[in-house]
């Protein structure tokens, strides 16, 4: 595997040749392949050890490219894409036939997102194809928020675009029937509801026809045991790291999200007995961070 600063032309050639490129987005680093090339997308699942029942997000460079991959593009999708793209919002819509089944785990729907990182957009534009990409980590491990986190040997090439600005995975919203939040991110739900009306929140993990891999209970987990502590609770016995809001961790939810995985990656190699995290409040602003912490705690 070679790591590069920003050789877009080389990365785009690899994508067109059916190879895997790890690339920066504003949320986390992705492991990308040509979304229209079945064999290339198969390689993503093999490299990650990801079950083929977990559909991938397809990254586009424009709303126009997204429309071209959807068989139905609802008004709500247009409204949200215009407001949030490029940005950390993934929209699930009915797919067109040219998207191979392996991308969507056999679902008739596809998850689409236009990422807000200049290198990601340039890569898609130069390759001239949509890029299917999950996070560039092995299955159930922590998502990478910088090029150095991408495991050796995972990709044929790593495009280095600096640290991820958002730091946790995108908000995933299904617009196939009534709007349904599949995975919270950094966009507060009331903000989305102000634009498209009421949004139902998917609760039970693995439930329903649109159950998604991000809802898998073992996602986003460091190797070190992580405990989520309620206010007033102290950390366990032994040697560990205590992450309090407004002390070791930022008091602002966006700033917190931006450093969360970086912090867990760093602590995870320190051979600690535990990582104890003060539980954030149950507000819309903290929903994405709280979701990842709950999964990390298991
Ligand atoms: P990750 O594994 O972190 O790349 O996340 C992929 C996310 O994409 C999952 O959490 C799903 O919510 C979402 N996803 C992708 N495709 C679909 C789809 N067709 N239907 C529902 N969710 C999807
Ligand atoms: Mg992932």
PDB file of C-alpha atoms and ligand atoms in Angstrom:
ATOM      1  CA  UNK A   1       0.000   0.000   0.000  1.00  0.00           C
ATOM      2  CA  UNK A   2       1.242   3.474  -0.703  1.00  0.00           C
ATOM      3  CA  UNK A   3       0.241   6.625   1.135  1.00  0.00           C
ATOM      4  CA  UNK A   4       0.112   9.889  -0.740  1.00  0.00           C
ATOM      5  CA  UNK A   5      -0.402  13.511   0.002  1.00  0.00           C
ATOM      6  CA  UNK A   6      -2.920  14.283  -2.651  1.00  0.00           C
ATOM      7  CA  UNK A   7      -2.190  12.510  -5.893  1.00  0.00           C
ATOM      8  CA  UNK A   8      -5.760  12.656  -7.162  1.00  0.00           C
ATOM      9  CA  UNK A   9      -4.922  11.564 -10.707  1.00  0.00           C
ATOM     10  CA  UNK A  10      -3.271   8.379  -9.423  1.00  0.00           C
ATOM     11  CA  UNK A  11      -6.089   7.679  -6.958  1.00  0.00           C
ATOM     12  CA  UNK A  12      -8.711   8.215  -9.669  1.00  0.00           C
ATOM     13  CA  UNK A  13      -6.889   5.825 -12.037  1.00  0.00           C
ATOM     14  CA  UNK A  14      -6.912   3.184  -9.305  1.00  0.00           C
ATOM     15  CA  UNK A  15     -10.658   3.673  -8.752  1.00  0.00           C
ATOM     16  CA  UNK A  16     -11.269   3.279 -12.489  1.00  0.00           C
ATOM     17  CA  UNK A  17      -9.119   0.123 -12.480  1.00  0.00           C
ATOM     18  CA  UNK A  18     -11.321  -1.472  -9.812  1.00  0.00           C
ATOM     19  CA  UNK A  19      -8.901  -0.952  -6.911  1.00  0.00           C
ATOM     20  CA  UNK A  20      -9.478   0.415  -3.391  1.00  0.00           C
ATOM     21  CA  UNK A  21      -8.564   3.952  -2.329  1.00  0.00           C
ATOM     22  CA  UNK A  22      -8.821   5.246   1.234  1.00  0.00           C
ATOM     23  CA  UNK A  23      -9.810   8.896   1.019  1.00  0.00           C
ATOM     24  CA  UNK A  24     -10.639  11.751   3.392  1.00  0.00           C
ATOM     25  CA  UNK A  25     -14.148  13.018   3.997  1.00  0.00           C
ATOM     26  CA  UNK A  26     -15.259  15.536   6.614  1.00  0.00           C
ATOM     27  CA  UNK A  27     -16.862  12.748   8.717  1.00  0.00           C
ATOM     28  CA  UNK A  28     -14.309   9.898   8.720  1.00  0.00           C
ATOM     29  CA  UNK A  29     -11.918   8.375   6.128  1.00  0.00           C
ATOM     30  CA  UNK A  30     -13.656   6.129   3.596  1.00  0.00           C
ATOM     31  CA  UNK A  31     -12.505   2.951   1.832  1.00  0.00           C
ATOM     32  CA  UNK A  32     -13.681   3.648  -1.697  1.00  0.00           C
ATOM     33  CA  UNK A  33     -14.337   1.677  -4.866  1.00  0.00           C
ATOM     34  CA  UNK A  34     -16.163   2.387  -8.116  1.00  0.00           C
ATOM     35  CA  UNK A  35     -19.806   1.986  -7.047  1.00  0.00           C
ATOM     36  CA  UNK A  36     -20.752   0.722 -10.526  1.00  0.00           C
ATOM     37  CA  UNK A  37     -18.114  -2.063 -10.542  1.00  0.00           C
ATOM     38  CA  UNK A  38     -19.415  -5.158  -8.737  1.00  0.00           C
ATOM     39  CA  UNK A  39     -16.010  -6.853  -8.427  1.00  0.00           C
ATOM     40  CA  UNK A  40     -14.388  -3.687  -7.053  1.00  0.00           C
ATOM     41  CA  UNK A  41     -17.104  -3.305  -4.397  1.00  0.00           C
ATOM     42  CA  UNK A  42     -16.683  -6.998  -3.456  1.00  0.00           C
ATOM     43  CA  UNK A  43     -13.074  -6.127  -2.559  1.00  0.00           C
ATOM     44  CA  UNK A  44     -14.268  -3.609   0.042  1.00  0.00           C
ATOM     45  CA  UNK A  45     -16.192  -6.317   1.900  1.00  0.00           C
ATOM     46  CA  UNK A  46     -13.260  -8.739   1.695  1.00  0.00           C
ATOM     47  CA  UNK A  47     -10.709  -6.151   2.899  1.00  0.00           C
ATOM     48  CA  UNK A  48     -12.833  -4.994   5.855  1.00  0.00           C
ATOM     49  CA  UNK A  49     -14.207  -8.386   6.833  1.00  0.00           C
ATOM     50  CA  UNK A  50     -17.569  -6.681   6.575  1.00  0.00           C
ATOM     51  CA  UNK A  51     -20.686  -8.859   6.297  1.00  0.00           C
ATOM     52  CA  UNK A  52     -22.326  -8.620   2.877  1.00  0.00           C
ATOM     53  CA  UNK A  53     -25.616  -7.808   4.619  1.00  0.00           C
ATOM     54  CA  UNK A  54     -24.269  -4.297   5.395  1.00  0.00           C
ATOM     55  CA  UNK A  55     -25.013  -1.826   2.588  1.00  0.00           C
ATOM     56  CA  UNK A  56     -22.517   0.897   1.648  1.00  0.00           C
ATOM     57  CA  UNK A  57     -22.921   4.633   1.252  1.00  0.00           C
ATOM     58  CA  UNK A  58     -22.431   5.835  -2.338  1.00  0.00           C
ATOM     59  CA  UNK A  59     -20.538   9.134  -2.525  1.00  0.00           C
ATOM     60  CA  UNK A  60     -21.398  11.627  -5.251  1.00  0.00           C
ATOM     61  CA  UNK A  61     -19.895  14.934  -6.396  1.00  0.00           C
ATOM     62  CA  UNK A  62     -23.191  16.701  -7.047  1.00  0.00           C
ATOM     63  CA  UNK A  63     -26.944  16.604  -6.512  1.00  0.00           C
ATOM     64  CA  UNK A  64     -27.184  15.838 -10.216  1.00  0.00           C
ATOM     65  CA  UNK A  65     -25.102  12.658  -9.842  1.00  0.00           C
ATOM     66  CA  UNK A  66     -27.327  11.617  -6.912  1.00  0.00           C
ATOM     67  CA  UNK A  67     -30.494  12.124  -8.962  1.00  0.00           C
ATOM     68  CA  UNK A  68     -28.975   9.928 -11.673  1.00  0.00           C
ATOM     69  CA  UNK A  69     -28.595   7.036  -9.228  1.00  0.00           C
ATOM     70  CA  UNK A  70     -32.088   7.284  -7.715  1.00  0.00           C
ATOM     71  CA  UNK A  71     -35.160   5.843  -9.408  1.00  0.00           C
ATOM     72  CA  UNK A  72     -37.270   8.226  -7.337  1.00  0.00           C
ATOM     73  CA  UNK A  73     -35.800  11.478  -5.981  1.00  0.00           C
ATOM     74  CA  UNK A  74     -38.343  12.802  -3.465  1.00  0.00           C
ATOM     75  CA  UNK A  75     -38.913  16.525  -2.912  1.00  0.00           C
ATOM     76  CA  UNK A  76     -37.582  16.101   0.627  1.00  0.00           C
ATOM     77  CA  UNK A  77     -34.307  14.764  -0.820  1.00  0.00           C
ATOM     78  CA  UNK A  78     -33.947  17.833  -3.025  1.00  0.00           C
ATOM     79  CA  UNK A  79     -34.681  20.187  -0.102  1.00  0.00           C
ATOM     80  CA  UNK A  80     -32.219  18.451   2.241  1.00  0.00           C
ATOM     81  CA  UNK A  81     -29.485  18.042  -0.374  1.00  0.00           C
ATOM     82  CA  UNK A  82     -29.689  21.741  -1.219  1.00  0.00           C
ATOM     83  CA  UNK A  83     -29.454  22.658   2.443  1.00  0.00           C
ATOM     84  CA  UNK A  84     -26.812  20.180   3.662  1.00  0.00           C
ATOM     85  CA  UNK A  85     -24.712  19.020   0.679  1.00  0.00           C
ATOM     86  CA  UNK A  86     -21.836  18.893   0.552  1.00  0.00           C
ATOM     87  CA  UNK A  87     -22.072  17.738   4.157  1.00  0.00           C
ATOM     88  CA  UNK A  88     -22.574  14.987   6.743  1.00  0.00           C
ATOM     89  CA  UNK A  89     -26.086  13.880   5.710  1.00  0.00           C
ATOM     90  CA  UNK A  90     -26.764  10.570   3.910  1.00  0.00           C
ATOM     91  CA  UNK A  91     -30.094  10.125   2.130  1.00  0.00           C
ATOM     92  CA  UNK A  92     -31.597   6.688   1.486  1.00  0.00           C
ATOM     93  CA  UNK A  93     -33.795   6.558  -1.643  1.00  0.00           C
ATOM     94  CA  UNK A  94     -34.965   3.943  -4.183  1.00  0.00           C
ATOM     95  CA  UNK A  95     -32.074   2.948  -6.436  1.00  0.00           C
ATOM     96  CA  UNK A  96     -31.598   2.581 -10.173  1.00  0.00           C
ATOM     97  CA  UNK A  97     -30.707  -0.808 -11.650  1.00  0.00           C
ATOM     98  CA  UNK A  98     -27.140   0.173 -12.613  1.00  0.00           C
ATOM     99  CA  UNK A  99     -26.115   0.123  -8.941  1.00  0.00           C
ATOM    100  CA  UNK A 100     -24.987  -3.466  -8.298  1.00  0.00           C
ATOM    101  CA  UNK A 101     -26.831  -5.388  -5.568  1.00  0.00           C
ATOM    102  CA  UNK A 102     -23.606  -5.923  -3.611  1.00  0.00           C
ATOM    103  CA  UNK A 103     -23.493  -2.163  -2.894  1.00  0.00           C
ATOM    104  CA  UNK A 104     -26.930  -2.127  -1.294  1.00  0.00           C
ATOM    105  CA  UNK A 105     -26.862  -5.610   0.271  1.00  0.00           C
ATOM    106  CA  UNK A 106     -29.683  -6.582  -2.056  1.00  0.00           C
ATOM    107  CA  UNK A 107     -31.937  -3.744  -0.868  1.00  0.00           C
ATOM    108  CA  UNK A 108     -33.955  -1.841  -3.487  1.00  0.00           C
ATOM    109  CA  UNK A 109     -32.645   1.367  -1.872  1.00  0.00           C
ATOM    110  CA  UNK A 110     -29.342   3.210  -1.999  1.00  0.00           C
ATOM    111  CA  UNK A 111     -27.689   5.540   0.526  1.00  0.00           C
ATOM    112  CA  UNK A 112     -26.283   8.684  -1.132  1.00  0.00           C
ATOM    113  CA  UNK A 113     -24.047  11.431   0.177  1.00  0.00           C
ATOM    114  CA  UNK A 114     -22.029  14.342  -1.214  1.00  0.00           C
ATOM    115  CA  UNK A 115     -19.039  14.718   1.146  1.00  0.00           C
ATOM    116  CA  UNK A 116     -17.668  18.135   2.119  1.00  0.00           C
ATOM    117  CA  UNK A 117     -13.976  17.466   1.615  1.00  0.00           C
ATOM    118  CA  UNK A 118     -12.305  19.016  -1.440  1.00  0.00           C
ATOM    119  CA  UNK A 119     -10.146  15.910  -2.067  1.00  0.00           C
ATOM    120  CA  UNK A 120     -13.176  13.589  -1.897  1.00  0.00           C
ATOM    121  CA  UNK A 121     -15.099  15.718  -4.382  1.00  0.00           C
ATOM    122  CA  UNK A 122     -12.094  16.009  -6.679  1.00  0.00           C
ATOM    123  CA  UNK A 123     -11.545  12.242  -6.549  1.00  0.00           C
ATOM    124  CA  UNK A 124     -15.150  11.490  -7.541  1.00  0.00           C
ATOM    125  CA  UNK A 125     -15.057  14.140 -10.267  1.00  0.00           C
ATOM    126  CA  UNK A 126     -11.742  12.923 -11.705  1.00  0.00           C
ATOM    127  CA  UNK A 127     -12.716   9.239 -11.558  1.00  0.00           C
ATOM    128  CA  UNK A 128     -16.015  10.198 -13.184  1.00  0.00           C
ATOM    129  CA  UNK A 129     -17.954   7.569 -11.218  1.00  0.00           C
ATOM    130  CA  UNK A 130     -19.801   7.460  -7.898  1.00  0.00           C
ATOM    131  CA  UNK A 131     -17.661   5.945  -5.121  1.00  0.00           C
ATOM    132  CA  UNK A 132     -19.065   3.370  -2.703  1.00  0.00           C
ATOM    133  CA  UNK A 133     -17.319   3.628   0.647  1.00  0.00           C
ATOM    134  CA  UNK A 134     -17.733   2.490   4.229  1.00  0.00           C
ATOM    135  CA  UNK A 135     -15.314   3.747   6.886  1.00  0.00           C
ATOM    136  CA  UNK A 136     -11.695   2.716   6.214  1.00  0.00           C
ATOM    137  CA  UNK A 137     -11.318   0.364   9.185  1.00  0.00           C
ATOM    138  CA  UNK A 138     -11.748  -3.377   9.737  1.00  0.00           C
ATOM    139  CA  UNK A 139     -15.256  -4.445  10.714  1.00  0.00           C
ATOM    140  CA  UNK A 140     -16.276  -3.382  14.277  1.00  0.00           C
ATOM    141  CA  UNK A 141     -13.058  -1.378  14.811  1.00  0.00           C
ATOM    142  CA  UNK A 142     -12.906   2.382  15.346  1.00  0.00           C
ATOM    143  CA  UNK A 143     -13.398   4.593  12.300  1.00  0.00           C
ATOM    144  CA  UNK A 144     -10.295   6.472  11.084  1.00  0.00           C
ATOM    145  CA  UNK A 145     -10.308  10.255  11.389  1.00  0.00           C
ATOM    146  CA  UNK A 146      -6.847  10.751   9.856  1.00  0.00           C
ATOM    147  CA  UNK A 147      -4.750   8.935   7.234  1.00  0.00           C
ATOM    148  CA  UNK A 148      -2.480   7.379   9.873  1.00  0.00           C
ATOM    149  CA  UNK A 149      -5.474   5.536  11.407  1.00  0.00           C
ATOM    150  CA  UNK A 150      -6.144   3.633   8.167  1.00  0.00           C
ATOM    151  CA  UNK A 151      -4.854   0.084   8.774  1.00  0.00           C
ATOM    152  CA  UNK A 152      -1.823  -1.010   6.741  1.00  0.00           C
ATOM    153  CA  UNK A 153      -2.807  -3.141   3.771  1.00  0.00           C
ATOM    154  CA  UNK A 154      -6.497  -2.188   3.756  1.00  0.00           C
ATOM    155  CA  UNK A 155      -6.357   0.008   0.644  1.00  0.00           C
ATOM    156  CA  UNK A 156      -4.228   0.065  -2.514  1.00  0.00           C
ATOM    157  CA  UNK A 157      -3.620   3.757  -1.894  1.00  0.00           C
ATOM    158  CA  UNK A 158      -4.312   6.226   0.927  1.00  0.00           C
ATOM    159  CA  UNK A 159      -5.090   9.798   0.007  1.00  0.00           C
ATOM    160  CA  UNK A 160      -4.045  12.035   2.905  1.00  0.00           C
ATOM    161  CA  UNK A 161      -6.359  14.995   3.446  1.00  0.00           C
ATOM    162  CA  UNK A 162      -5.569  15.847   7.064  1.00  0.00           C
ATOM    163  CA  UNK A 163      -7.775  15.263  10.100  1.00  0.00           C
ATOM    164  CA  UNK A 164     -11.549  14.823   9.607  1.00  0.00           C
ATOM    165  CA  UNK A 165     -13.379  17.992  10.642  1.00  0.00           C
ATOM    166  CA  UNK A 166     -16.688  16.422  11.773  1.00  0.00           C
ATOM    167  CA  UNK A 167     -15.161  13.286  13.265  1.00  0.00           C
ATOM    168  CA  UNK A 168     -18.175  10.940  13.498  1.00  0.00           C
ATOM    169  CA  UNK A 169     -20.120   9.212  10.726  1.00  0.00           C
ATOM    170  CA  UNK A 170     -22.905  10.959   8.803  1.00  0.00           C
ATOM    171  CA  UNK A 171     -26.536  11.274   9.815  1.00  0.00           C
ATOM    172  CA  UNK A 172     -28.452   8.614   7.810  1.00  0.00           C
ATOM    173  CA  UNK A 173     -32.035   9.441   6.866  1.00  0.00           C
ATOM    174  CA  UNK A 174     -34.370   7.210   4.843  1.00  0.00           C
ATOM    175  CA  UNK A 175     -36.807   9.019   2.539  1.00  0.00           C
ATOM    176  CA  UNK A 176     -38.237   5.855   1.014  1.00  0.00           C
ATOM    177  CA  UNK A 177     -41.491   5.998   2.953  1.00  0.00           C
ATOM    178  CA  UNK A 178     -42.089   8.452   5.739  1.00  0.00           C
ATOM    179  CA  UNK A 179     -38.793  10.061   6.813  1.00  0.00           C
ATOM    180  CA  UNK A 180     -36.924   7.735   9.168  1.00  0.00           C
ATOM    181  CA  UNK A 181     -33.692   8.512  11.017  1.00  0.00           C
ATOM    182  CA  UNK A 182     -31.469   5.411  10.740  1.00  0.00           C
ATOM    183  CA  UNK A 183     -28.350   6.847  12.376  1.00  0.00           C
ATOM    184  CA  UNK A 184     -27.889  10.139  14.222  1.00  0.00           C
ATOM    185  CA  UNK A 185     -24.928  12.362  13.369  1.00  0.00           C
ATOM    186  CA  UNK A 186     -23.986  15.939  14.135  1.00  0.00           C
ATOM    187  CA  UNK A 187     -27.039  17.529  12.487  1.00  0.00           C
ATOM    188  CA  UNK A 188     -29.707  18.075  15.159  1.00  0.00           C
ATOM    189  CA  UNK A 189     -32.960  16.326  14.188  1.00  0.00           C
ATOM    190  CA  UNK A 190     -35.208  19.368  14.878  1.00  0.00           C
ATOM    191  CA  UNK A 191     -33.253  21.230  12.192  1.00  0.00           C
ATOM    192  CA  UNK A 192     -34.149  18.542   9.627  1.00  0.00           C
ATOM    193  CA  UNK A 193     -37.761  18.426  10.825  1.00  0.00           C
ATOM    194  CA  UNK A 194     -38.075  22.182  10.340  1.00  0.00           C
ATOM    195  CA  UNK A 195     -37.390  21.570   6.645  1.00  0.00           C
ATOM    196  CA  UNK A 196     -39.323  18.366   5.849  1.00  0.00           C
ATOM    197  CA  UNK A 197     -41.707  17.772   8.767  1.00  0.00           C
ATOM    198  CA  UNK A 198     -41.792  14.998  11.369  1.00  0.00           C
ATOM    199  CA  UNK A 199     -39.058  12.351  11.235  1.00  0.00           C
ATOM    200  CA  UNK A 200     -39.484   8.980  12.923  1.00  0.00           C
ATOM    201  CA  UNK A 201     -36.467   7.641  14.797  1.00  0.00           C
ATOM    202  CA  UNK A 202     -35.451   4.021  14.198  1.00  0.00           C
ATOM    203  CA  UNK A 203     -35.022   2.519  17.651  1.00  0.00           C
ATOM    204  CA  UNK A 204     -34.509  -1.227  17.869  1.00  0.00           C
ATOM    205  CA  UNK A 205     -31.132  -2.175  16.349  1.00  0.00           C
ATOM    206  CA  UNK A 206     -31.360  -4.721  13.542  1.00  0.00           C
ATOM    207  CA  UNK A 207     -35.137  -4.130  13.380  1.00  0.00           C
ATOM    208  CA  UNK A 208     -37.166  -3.662  10.237  1.00  0.00           C
ATOM    209  CA  UNK A 209     -36.381  -3.820   6.551  1.00  0.00           C
ATOM    210  CA  UNK A 210     -34.020  -0.827   6.660  1.00  0.00           C
ATOM    211  CA  UNK A 211     -31.896  -2.067   9.533  1.00  0.00           C
ATOM    212  CA  UNK A 212     -28.452  -0.693   8.872  1.00  0.00           C
ATOM    213  CA  UNK A 213     -24.889  -1.711   9.668  1.00  0.00           C
ATOM    214  CA  UNK A 214     -24.287   1.446  11.676  1.00  0.00           C
ATOM    215  CA  UNK A 215     -26.935   0.126  14.039  1.00  0.00           C
ATOM    216  CA  UNK A 216     -24.901  -3.000  14.729  1.00  0.00           C
ATOM    217  CA  UNK A 217     -24.283  -3.018  18.482  1.00  0.00           C
ATOM    218  CA  UNK A 218     -20.573  -3.807  18.139  1.00  0.00           C
ATOM    219  CA  UNK A 219     -19.766  -0.906  15.820  1.00  0.00           C
ATOM    220  CA  UNK A 220     -17.369   1.878  16.797  1.00  0.00           C
ATOM    221  CA  UNK A 221     -15.710  -0.052  19.609  1.00  0.00           C
ATOM    222  CA  UNK A 222     -12.172   0.431  20.954  1.00  0.00           C
ATOM    223  CA  UNK A 223     -10.294  -2.655  22.224  1.00  0.00           C
ATOM    224  CA  UNK A 224     -10.097  -1.170  25.754  1.00  0.00           C
ATOM    225  CA  UNK A 225     -13.328  -1.622  27.804  1.00  0.00           C
ATOM    226  CA  UNK A 226     -15.286   1.626  27.696  1.00  0.00           C
ATOM    227  CA  UNK A 227     -17.708   2.613  30.459  1.00  0.00           C
ATOM    228  CA  UNK A 228     -20.345   5.298  30.104  1.00  0.00           C
ATOM    229  CA  UNK A 229     -20.735   7.018  33.490  1.00  0.00           C
ATOM    230  CA  UNK A 230     -23.814   8.906  34.623  1.00  0.00           C
ATOM    231  CA  UNK A 231     -23.333  12.156  36.589  1.00  0.00           C
ATOM    232  CA  UNK A 232     -22.175  11.295  40.111  1.00  0.00           C
ATOM    233  CA  UNK A 233     -20.788   7.894  39.101  1.00  0.00           C
ATOM    234  CA  UNK A 234     -17.039   7.393  39.623  1.00  0.00           C
ATOM    235  CA  UNK A 235     -14.711   5.380  37.406  1.00  0.00           C
ATOM    236  CA  UNK A 236     -13.914   1.687  38.139  1.00  0.00           C
ATOM    237  CA  UNK A 237     -10.836   0.362  40.007  1.00  0.00           C
ATOM    238  CA  UNK A 238      -7.544   0.141  38.189  1.00  0.00           C
ATOM    239  CA  UNK A 239      -5.627   2.222  35.717  1.00  0.00           C
ATOM    240  CA  UNK A 240      -7.662   4.135  33.172  1.00  0.00           C
ATOM    241  CA  UNK A 241      -8.602   7.404  31.530  1.00  0.00           C
ATOM    242  CA  UNK A 242     -11.575   9.452  32.717  1.00  0.00           C
ATOM    243  CA  UNK A 243     -13.112  11.660  30.024  1.00  0.00           C
ATOM    244  CA  UNK A 244     -15.313  14.391  31.526  1.00  0.00           C
ATOM    245  CA  UNK A 245     -17.253  16.942  29.513  1.00  0.00           C
ATOM    246  CA  UNK A 246     -15.695  20.380  29.720  1.00  0.00           C
ATOM    247  CA  UNK A 247     -12.566  18.897  31.366  1.00  0.00           C
ATOM    248  CA  UNK A 248     -10.657  16.313  29.320  1.00  0.00           C
ATOM    249  CA  UNK A 249     -13.249  16.600  26.514  1.00  0.00           C
ATOM    250  CA  UNK A 250     -14.826  19.698  24.903  1.00  0.00           C
ATOM    251  CA  UNK A 251     -18.112  21.068  26.269  1.00  0.00           C
ATOM    252  CA  UNK A 252     -19.408  21.776  22.759  1.00  0.00           C
ATOM    253  CA  UNK A 253     -20.975  18.744  20.980  1.00  0.00           C
ATOM    254  CA  UNK A 254     -19.460  19.557  17.561  1.00  0.00           C
ATOM    255  CA  UNK A 255     -15.992  20.020  19.044  1.00  0.00           C
ATOM    256  CA  UNK A 256     -16.497  16.838  21.078  1.00  0.00           C
ATOM    257  CA  UNK A 257     -17.428  14.812  17.967  1.00  0.00           C
ATOM    258  CA  UNK A 258     -14.391  16.178  16.131  1.00  0.00           C
ATOM    259  CA  UNK A 259     -11.954  14.730  18.701  1.00  0.00           C
ATOM    260  CA  UNK A 260     -13.859  11.634  19.924  1.00  0.00           C
ATOM    261  CA  UNK A 261     -12.341   8.901  17.693  1.00  0.00           C
ATOM    262  CA  UNK A 262      -8.920  10.551  17.725  1.00  0.00           C
ATOM    263  CA  UNK A 263      -9.024  10.412  21.535  1.00  0.00           C
ATOM    264  CA  UNK A 264     -10.179   6.779  21.602  1.00  0.00           C
ATOM    265  CA  UNK A 265      -7.530   5.758  19.023  1.00  0.00           C
ATOM    266  CA  UNK A 266      -4.853   7.425  21.163  1.00  0.00           C
ATOM    267  CA  UNK A 267      -6.023   5.905  24.477  1.00  0.00           C
ATOM    268  CA  UNK A 268      -6.566   2.473  22.928  1.00  0.00           C
ATOM    269  CA  UNK A 269      -2.821   1.882  22.485  1.00  0.00           C
ATOM    270  CA  UNK A 270      -2.007   2.876  26.099  1.00  0.00           C
ATOM    271  CA  UNK A 271      -2.894  -0.562  27.562  1.00  0.00           C
ATOM    272  CA  UNK A 272      -5.400   0.909  30.009  1.00  0.00           C
ATOM    273  CA  UNK A 273      -7.803  -1.196  32.113  1.00  0.00           C
ATOM    274  CA  UNK A 274     -10.656   1.063  31.097  1.00  0.00           C
ATOM    275  CA  UNK A 275     -11.777   4.251  29.442  1.00  0.00           C
ATOM    276  CA  UNK A 276     -14.533   5.961  31.447  1.00  0.00           C
ATOM    277  CA  UNK A 277     -16.650   8.538  29.646  1.00  0.00           C
ATOM    278  CA  UNK A 278     -19.061  10.968  31.278  1.00  0.00           C
ATOM    279  CA  UNK A 279     -22.429  10.478  29.579  1.00  0.00           C
ATOM    280  CA  UNK A 280     -23.496  13.533  27.553  1.00  0.00           C
ATOM    281  CA  UNK A 281     -27.031  14.930  27.944  1.00  0.00           C
ATOM    282  CA  UNK A 282     -29.886  13.366  25.937  1.00  0.00           C
ATOM    283  CA  UNK A 283     -30.390  16.369  23.664  1.00  0.00           C
ATOM    284  CA  UNK A 284     -30.641  16.602  19.863  1.00  0.00           C
ATOM    285  CA  UNK A 285     -27.222  18.285  19.696  1.00  0.00           C
ATOM    286  CA  UNK A 286     -25.529  15.386  21.497  1.00  0.00           C
ATOM    287  CA  UNK A 287     -27.504  12.537  19.822  1.00  0.00           C
ATOM    288  CA  UNK A 288     -24.736  11.503  17.397  1.00  0.00           C
ATOM    289  CA  UNK A 289     -21.996  11.470  20.019  1.00  0.00           C
ATOM    290  CA  UNK A 290     -24.207   9.667  22.565  1.00  0.00           C
ATOM    291  CA  UNK A 291     -25.115   7.002  19.969  1.00  0.00           C
ATOM    292  CA  UNK A 292     -21.432   6.262  19.214  1.00  0.00           C
ATOM    293  CA  UNK A 293     -20.525   6.214  22.912  1.00  0.00           C
ATOM    294  CA  UNK A 294     -23.353   3.758  23.693  1.00  0.00           C
ATOM    295  CA  UNK A 295     -22.119   1.419  20.949  1.00  0.00           C
ATOM    296  CA  UNK A 296     -18.513   1.831  22.064  1.00  0.00           C
ATOM    297  CA  UNK A 297     -19.585   0.890  25.597  1.00  0.00           C
ATOM    298  CA  UNK A 298     -21.634  -2.056  24.276  1.00  0.00           C
TER     299      UNK A 298
HETATM  300  P1  LIG B   1     -20.604   2.678   7.665  1.00  0.00           P
HETATM  301  O1  LIG B   1     -20.636   1.213   7.897  1.00  0.00           O
HETATM  302  O2  LIG B   1     -20.076   3.435   8.846  1.00  0.00           O
HETATM  303  O3  LIG B   1     -19.979   3.051   6.388  1.00  0.00           O
HETATM  304  O4  LIG B   1     -22.093   3.137   7.562  1.00  0.00           O
HETATM  305  C1  LIG B   1     -22.900   2.808   6.497  1.00  0.00           C
HETATM  306  C2  LIG B   1     -24.268   3.325   6.819  1.00  0.00           C
HETATM  307  O5  LIG B   1     -24.969   3.416   5.618  1.00  0.00           O
HETATM  308  C3  LIG B   1     -25.087   2.452   7.694  1.00  0.00           C
HETATM  309  O6  LIG B   1     -25.130   2.888   8.995  1.00  0.00           O
HETATM  310  C4  LIG B   1     -26.498   2.519   7.099  1.00  0.00           C
HETATM  311  O7  LIG B   1     -27.321   3.276   7.943  1.00  0.00           O
HETATM  312  C5  LIG B   1     -26.339   3.212   5.825  1.00  0.00           C
HETATM  313  N1  LIG B   1     -26.912   2.569   4.642  1.00  0.00           N
HETATM  314  C6  LIG B   1     -26.250   2.326   3.499  1.00  0.00           C
HETATM  315  N2  LIG B   1     -27.073   1.855   2.553  1.00  0.00           N
HETATM  316  C7  LIG B   1     -28.300   1.768   3.100  1.00  0.00           C
HETATM  317  C8  LIG B   1     -29.567   1.377   2.615  1.00  0.00           C
HETATM  318  N3  LIG B   1     -29.757   0.958   1.363  1.00  0.00           N
HETATM  319  N4  LIG B   1     -30.599   1.408   3.477  1.00  0.00           N
HETATM  320  C9  LIG B   1     -30.413   1.840   4.739  1.00  0.00           C
HETATM  321  N5  LIG B   1     -29.248   2.260   5.235  1.00  0.00           N
HETATM  322  C10 LIG B   1     -28.186   2.232   4.438  1.00  0.00           C
HETATM  323 MG1  LIG B   2     -17.919   1.913   9.739  1.00  0.00          MG
END
